[in-house]
Tab-separated table of C-alpha atoms and ligand atoms in Angstrom:
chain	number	residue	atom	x	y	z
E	21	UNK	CA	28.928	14.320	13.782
E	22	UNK	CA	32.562	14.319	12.753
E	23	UNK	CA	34.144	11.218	11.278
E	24	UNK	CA	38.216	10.855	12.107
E	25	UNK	CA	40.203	8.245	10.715
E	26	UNK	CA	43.052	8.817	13.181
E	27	UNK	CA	44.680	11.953	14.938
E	28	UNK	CA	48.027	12.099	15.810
E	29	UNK	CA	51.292	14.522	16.821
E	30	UNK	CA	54.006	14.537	14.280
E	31	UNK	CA	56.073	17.355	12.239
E	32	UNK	CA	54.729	18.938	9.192
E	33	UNK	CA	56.727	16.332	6.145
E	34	UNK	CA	55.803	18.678	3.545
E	35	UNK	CA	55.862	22.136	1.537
E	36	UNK	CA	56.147	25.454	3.305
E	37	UNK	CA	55.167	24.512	6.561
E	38	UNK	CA	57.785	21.812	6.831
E	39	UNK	CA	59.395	20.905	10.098
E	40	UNK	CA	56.720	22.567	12.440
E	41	UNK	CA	55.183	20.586	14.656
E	42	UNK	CA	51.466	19.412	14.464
E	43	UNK	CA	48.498	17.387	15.386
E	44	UNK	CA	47.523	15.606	12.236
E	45	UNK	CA	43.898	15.306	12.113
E	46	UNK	CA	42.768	12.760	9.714
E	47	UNK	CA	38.813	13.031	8.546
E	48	UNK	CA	37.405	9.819	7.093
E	49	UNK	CA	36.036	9.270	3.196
E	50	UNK	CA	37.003	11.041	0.080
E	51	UNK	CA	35.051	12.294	-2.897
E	52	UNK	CA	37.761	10.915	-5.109
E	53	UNK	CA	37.909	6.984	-4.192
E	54	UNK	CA	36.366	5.005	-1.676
E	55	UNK	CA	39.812	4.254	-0.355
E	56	UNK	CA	38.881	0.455	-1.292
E	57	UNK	CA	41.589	-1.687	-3.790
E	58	UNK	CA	39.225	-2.890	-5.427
E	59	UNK	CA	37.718	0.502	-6.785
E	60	UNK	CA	41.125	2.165	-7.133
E	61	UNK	CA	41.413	1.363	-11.099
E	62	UNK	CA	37.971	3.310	-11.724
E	63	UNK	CA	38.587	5.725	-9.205
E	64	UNK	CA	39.265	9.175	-10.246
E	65	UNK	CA	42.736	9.792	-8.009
E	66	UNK	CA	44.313	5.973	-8.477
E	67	UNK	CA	47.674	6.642	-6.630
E	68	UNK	CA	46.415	7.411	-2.828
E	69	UNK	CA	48.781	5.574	-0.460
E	70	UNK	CA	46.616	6.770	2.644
E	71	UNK	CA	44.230	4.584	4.480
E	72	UNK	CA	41.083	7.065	5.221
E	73	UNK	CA	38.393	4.048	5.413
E	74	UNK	CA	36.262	3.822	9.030
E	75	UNK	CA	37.368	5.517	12.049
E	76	UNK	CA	39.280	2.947	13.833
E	77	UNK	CA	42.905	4.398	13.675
E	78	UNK	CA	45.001	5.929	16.244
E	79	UNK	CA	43.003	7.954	18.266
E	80	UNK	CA	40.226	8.155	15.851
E	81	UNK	CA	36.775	8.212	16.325
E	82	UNK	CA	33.123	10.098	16.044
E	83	UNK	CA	32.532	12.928	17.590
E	84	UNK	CA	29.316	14.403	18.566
E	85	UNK	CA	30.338	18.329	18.290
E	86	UNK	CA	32.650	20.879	17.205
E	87	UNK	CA	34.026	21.082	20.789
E	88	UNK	CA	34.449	17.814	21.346
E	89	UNK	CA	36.364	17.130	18.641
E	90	UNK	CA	38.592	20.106	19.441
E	91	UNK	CA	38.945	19.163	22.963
E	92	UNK	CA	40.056	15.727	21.550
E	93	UNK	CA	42.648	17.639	19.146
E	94	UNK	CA	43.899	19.972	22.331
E	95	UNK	CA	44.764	16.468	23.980
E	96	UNK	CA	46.950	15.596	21.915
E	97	UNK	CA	49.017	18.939	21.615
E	98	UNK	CA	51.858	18.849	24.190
E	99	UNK	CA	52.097	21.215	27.267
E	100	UNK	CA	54.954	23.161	26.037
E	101	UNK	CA	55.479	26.767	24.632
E	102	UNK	CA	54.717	26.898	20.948
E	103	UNK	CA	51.554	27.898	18.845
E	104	UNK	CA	49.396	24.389	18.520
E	105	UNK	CA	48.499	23.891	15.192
E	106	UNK	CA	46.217	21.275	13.141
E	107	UNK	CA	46.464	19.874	10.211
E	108	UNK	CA	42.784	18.866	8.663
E	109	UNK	CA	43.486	16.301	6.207
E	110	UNK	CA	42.089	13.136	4.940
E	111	UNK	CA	40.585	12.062	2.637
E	112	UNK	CA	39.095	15.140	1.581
E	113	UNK	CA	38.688	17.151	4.779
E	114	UNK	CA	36.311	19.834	3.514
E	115	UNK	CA	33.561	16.749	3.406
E	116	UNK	CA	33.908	17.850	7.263
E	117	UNK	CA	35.259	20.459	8.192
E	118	UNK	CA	32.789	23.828	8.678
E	119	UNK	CA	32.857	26.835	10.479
E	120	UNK	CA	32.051	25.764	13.657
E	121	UNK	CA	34.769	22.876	13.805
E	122	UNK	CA	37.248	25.762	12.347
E	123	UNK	CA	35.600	28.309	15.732
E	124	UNK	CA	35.979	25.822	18.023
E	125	UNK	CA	39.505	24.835	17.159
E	126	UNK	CA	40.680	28.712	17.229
E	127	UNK	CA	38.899	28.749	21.130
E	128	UNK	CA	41.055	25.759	21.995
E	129	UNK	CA	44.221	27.848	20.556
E	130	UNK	CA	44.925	26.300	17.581
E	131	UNK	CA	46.329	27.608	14.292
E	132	UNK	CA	44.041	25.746	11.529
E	133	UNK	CA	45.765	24.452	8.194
E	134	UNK	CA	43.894	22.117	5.601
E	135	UNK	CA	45.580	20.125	2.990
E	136	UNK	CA	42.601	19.347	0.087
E	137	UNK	CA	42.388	18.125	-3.547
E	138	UNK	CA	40.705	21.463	-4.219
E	139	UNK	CA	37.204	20.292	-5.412
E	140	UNK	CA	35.714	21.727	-2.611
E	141	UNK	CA	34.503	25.144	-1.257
E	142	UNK	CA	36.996	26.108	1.579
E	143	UNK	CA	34.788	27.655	4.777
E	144	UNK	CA	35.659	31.024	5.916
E	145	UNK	CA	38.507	31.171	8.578
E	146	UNK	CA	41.765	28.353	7.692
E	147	UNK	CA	44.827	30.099	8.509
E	148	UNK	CA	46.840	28.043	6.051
E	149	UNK	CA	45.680	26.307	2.611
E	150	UNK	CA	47.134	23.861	0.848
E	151	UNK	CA	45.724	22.973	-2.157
E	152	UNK	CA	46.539	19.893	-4.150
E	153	UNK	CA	44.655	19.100	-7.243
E	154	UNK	CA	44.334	15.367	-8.201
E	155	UNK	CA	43.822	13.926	-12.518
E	156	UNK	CA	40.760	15.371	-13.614
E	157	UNK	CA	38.975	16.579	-11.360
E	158	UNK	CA	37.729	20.176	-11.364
E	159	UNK	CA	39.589	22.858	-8.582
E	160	UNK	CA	37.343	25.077	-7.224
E	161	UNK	CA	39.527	26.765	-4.936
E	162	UNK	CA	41.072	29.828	-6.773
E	163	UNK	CA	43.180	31.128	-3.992
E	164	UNK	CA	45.408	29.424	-1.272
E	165	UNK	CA	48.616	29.435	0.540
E	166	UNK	CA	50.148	26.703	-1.347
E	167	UNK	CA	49.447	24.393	-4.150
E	168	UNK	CA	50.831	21.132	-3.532
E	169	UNK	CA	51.101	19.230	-6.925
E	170	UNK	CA	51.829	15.493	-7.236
E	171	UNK	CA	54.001	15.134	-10.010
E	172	UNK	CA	54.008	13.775	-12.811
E	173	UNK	CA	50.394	13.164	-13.143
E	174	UNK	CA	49.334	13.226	-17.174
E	175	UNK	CA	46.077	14.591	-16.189
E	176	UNK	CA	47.157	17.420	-13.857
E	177	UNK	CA	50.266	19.154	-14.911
E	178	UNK	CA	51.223	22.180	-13.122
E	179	UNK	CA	50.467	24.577	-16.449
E	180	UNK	CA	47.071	23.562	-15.490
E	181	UNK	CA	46.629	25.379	-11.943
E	182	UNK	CA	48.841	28.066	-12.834
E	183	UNK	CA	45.872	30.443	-12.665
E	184	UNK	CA	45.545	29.511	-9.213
E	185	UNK	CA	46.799	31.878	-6.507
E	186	UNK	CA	49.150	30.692	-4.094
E	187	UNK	CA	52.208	31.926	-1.834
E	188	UNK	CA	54.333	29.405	-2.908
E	189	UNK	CA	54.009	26.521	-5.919
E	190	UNK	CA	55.348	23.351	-5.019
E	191	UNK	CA	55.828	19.863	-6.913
E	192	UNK	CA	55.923	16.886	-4.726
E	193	UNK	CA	57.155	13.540	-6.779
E	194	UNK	CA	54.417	10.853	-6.806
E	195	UNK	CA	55.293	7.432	-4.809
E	196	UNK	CA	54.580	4.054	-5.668
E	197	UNK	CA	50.970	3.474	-4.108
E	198	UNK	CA	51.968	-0.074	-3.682
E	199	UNK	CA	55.704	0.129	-2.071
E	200	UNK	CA	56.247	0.443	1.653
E	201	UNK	CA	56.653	4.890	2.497
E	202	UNK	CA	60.028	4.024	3.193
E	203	UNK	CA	63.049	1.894	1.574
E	204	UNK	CA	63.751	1.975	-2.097
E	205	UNK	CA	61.032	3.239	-4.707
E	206	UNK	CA	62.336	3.154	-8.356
E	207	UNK	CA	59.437	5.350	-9.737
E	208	UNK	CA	59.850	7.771	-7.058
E	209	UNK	CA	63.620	8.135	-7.852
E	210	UNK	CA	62.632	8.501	-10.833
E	211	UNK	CA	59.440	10.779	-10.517
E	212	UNK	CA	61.931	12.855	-8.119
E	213	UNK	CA	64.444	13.639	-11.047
E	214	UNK	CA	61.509	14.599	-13.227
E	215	UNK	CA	60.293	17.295	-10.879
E	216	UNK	CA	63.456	18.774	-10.136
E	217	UNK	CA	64.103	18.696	-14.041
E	218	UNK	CA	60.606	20.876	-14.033
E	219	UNK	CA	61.641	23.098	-11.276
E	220	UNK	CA	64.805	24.146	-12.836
E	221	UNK	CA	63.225	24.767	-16.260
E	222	UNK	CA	60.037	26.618	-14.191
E	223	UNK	CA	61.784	28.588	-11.196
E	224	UNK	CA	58.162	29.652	-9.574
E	225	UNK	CA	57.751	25.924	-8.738
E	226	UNK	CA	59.691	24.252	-5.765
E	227	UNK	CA	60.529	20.719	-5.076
E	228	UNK	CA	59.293	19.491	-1.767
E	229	UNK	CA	60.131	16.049	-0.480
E	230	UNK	CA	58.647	13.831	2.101
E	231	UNK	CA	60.557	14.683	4.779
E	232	UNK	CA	57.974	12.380	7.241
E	233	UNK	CA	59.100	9.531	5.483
E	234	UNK	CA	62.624	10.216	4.911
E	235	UNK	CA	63.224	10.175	8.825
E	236	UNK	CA	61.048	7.589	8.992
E	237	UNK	CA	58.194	9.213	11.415
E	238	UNK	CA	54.124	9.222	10.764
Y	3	LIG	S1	42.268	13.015	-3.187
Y	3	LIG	FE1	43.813	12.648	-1.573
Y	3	LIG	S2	42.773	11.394	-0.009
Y	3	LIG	FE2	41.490	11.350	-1.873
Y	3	LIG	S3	42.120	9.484	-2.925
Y	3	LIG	FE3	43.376	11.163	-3.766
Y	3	LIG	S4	45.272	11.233	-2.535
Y	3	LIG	FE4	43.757	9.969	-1.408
């Protein structure tokens, strides 16, 4: 049984992938908060501004089997020339996500990309990784196609992960969790200075921006 918060067809907002287009596949829970307020002050990530709770979002829902949550995906992917390609996010999608989802999305012509906090084992057979760490908690991933850092977080500074390896290093300024993803957000101004401050003193890292939210689009 696979749990899906919501699925949906957007463009990629973020790091190296940015601008393709994509069905965004959101799995439900994470192992880092319960994605309720009133645990987010003991929670071990605090600054989530995603809701991953239940399965009642756009085109979300259980699904018995591998295939028919790739059918599901495959629905959702435009009749058009183009390589379809998933996102598996969350939450933590590797609470999910296993071989056989990955098998049955490659037979319904997918490209598969995951975006995790790392904490996880990855299963064999993601075409693109994104890892992005959150505070404390341990990465087990040691190899990936990107790392995605939220910055500034005090407990996960990029000198941490730097062990890590990736294709490409990016820094992503952290929003206010409580301000609306678009209009104006002091602290991300702000947090947006102090990456690109840390990019220009640390050339292997690259700023990424929201782009999702800057044009306003899911
Ligand atoms: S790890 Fe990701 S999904 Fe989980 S609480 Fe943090 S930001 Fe949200």
């Amino acid at each position: 049984m696979y749990r899906v918060k919501e699925a949906f067809y957007t463009l990629q907002g973020e790091g190296a992938q940015a601008g393709r287009a994509a069905v965004f596949c959101r799995f439900s829970k994470c192992n880092l908060w319960t994605g309720r307020e009133k645990d987010r002050a003991s929670a071990v990530c605090d600054f989530c501004d995603t809701d991953f709770v239940g399965t009642d979002g756009q085109n979300g829902g259980r699904f018995e089997t591998a295939d028919d949550l790739a059918r599901h995906i495959r629905s959702l992917w435009p009749e058009a020339p183009g390589c379809p390609y998933v996102v598996c996010t969350g939450g933590e999608p590797l609470l999910q996500l296993d071989e056989a989802l990955i098998d049955a999305l490659h037979r319904a012509g997918f490209e598969v990309g995951v975006e995790t906090n790392g904490t996880l084992p990855a299963p064999a057979g993601i075409d693109w990784l994104c890892v992005s760490p959150k505070a404390d908690a341990p990465v087990v991933i040691e190899a990936c196609d990107e790392l995605k850092l939220v910055y500034p977080q005090p407990l996960a500074m990029p000198e941490r992960f730097e062990h890590i390896r990736a294709r490409h290093y990016f820094l992503s300024p952290m929003a206010s969790p409580s301000l609306p993803a678009t209009g104006d957000d002091p602290v991300k101004q702000s947090n947006t200075r102090k990456a690109t401050d840390y990019c220009l003193a640390h050339p292997r890292w690259r700023l990424t921006l929201q782009m999702h939210k800057i044009i306003g689009i899911d």
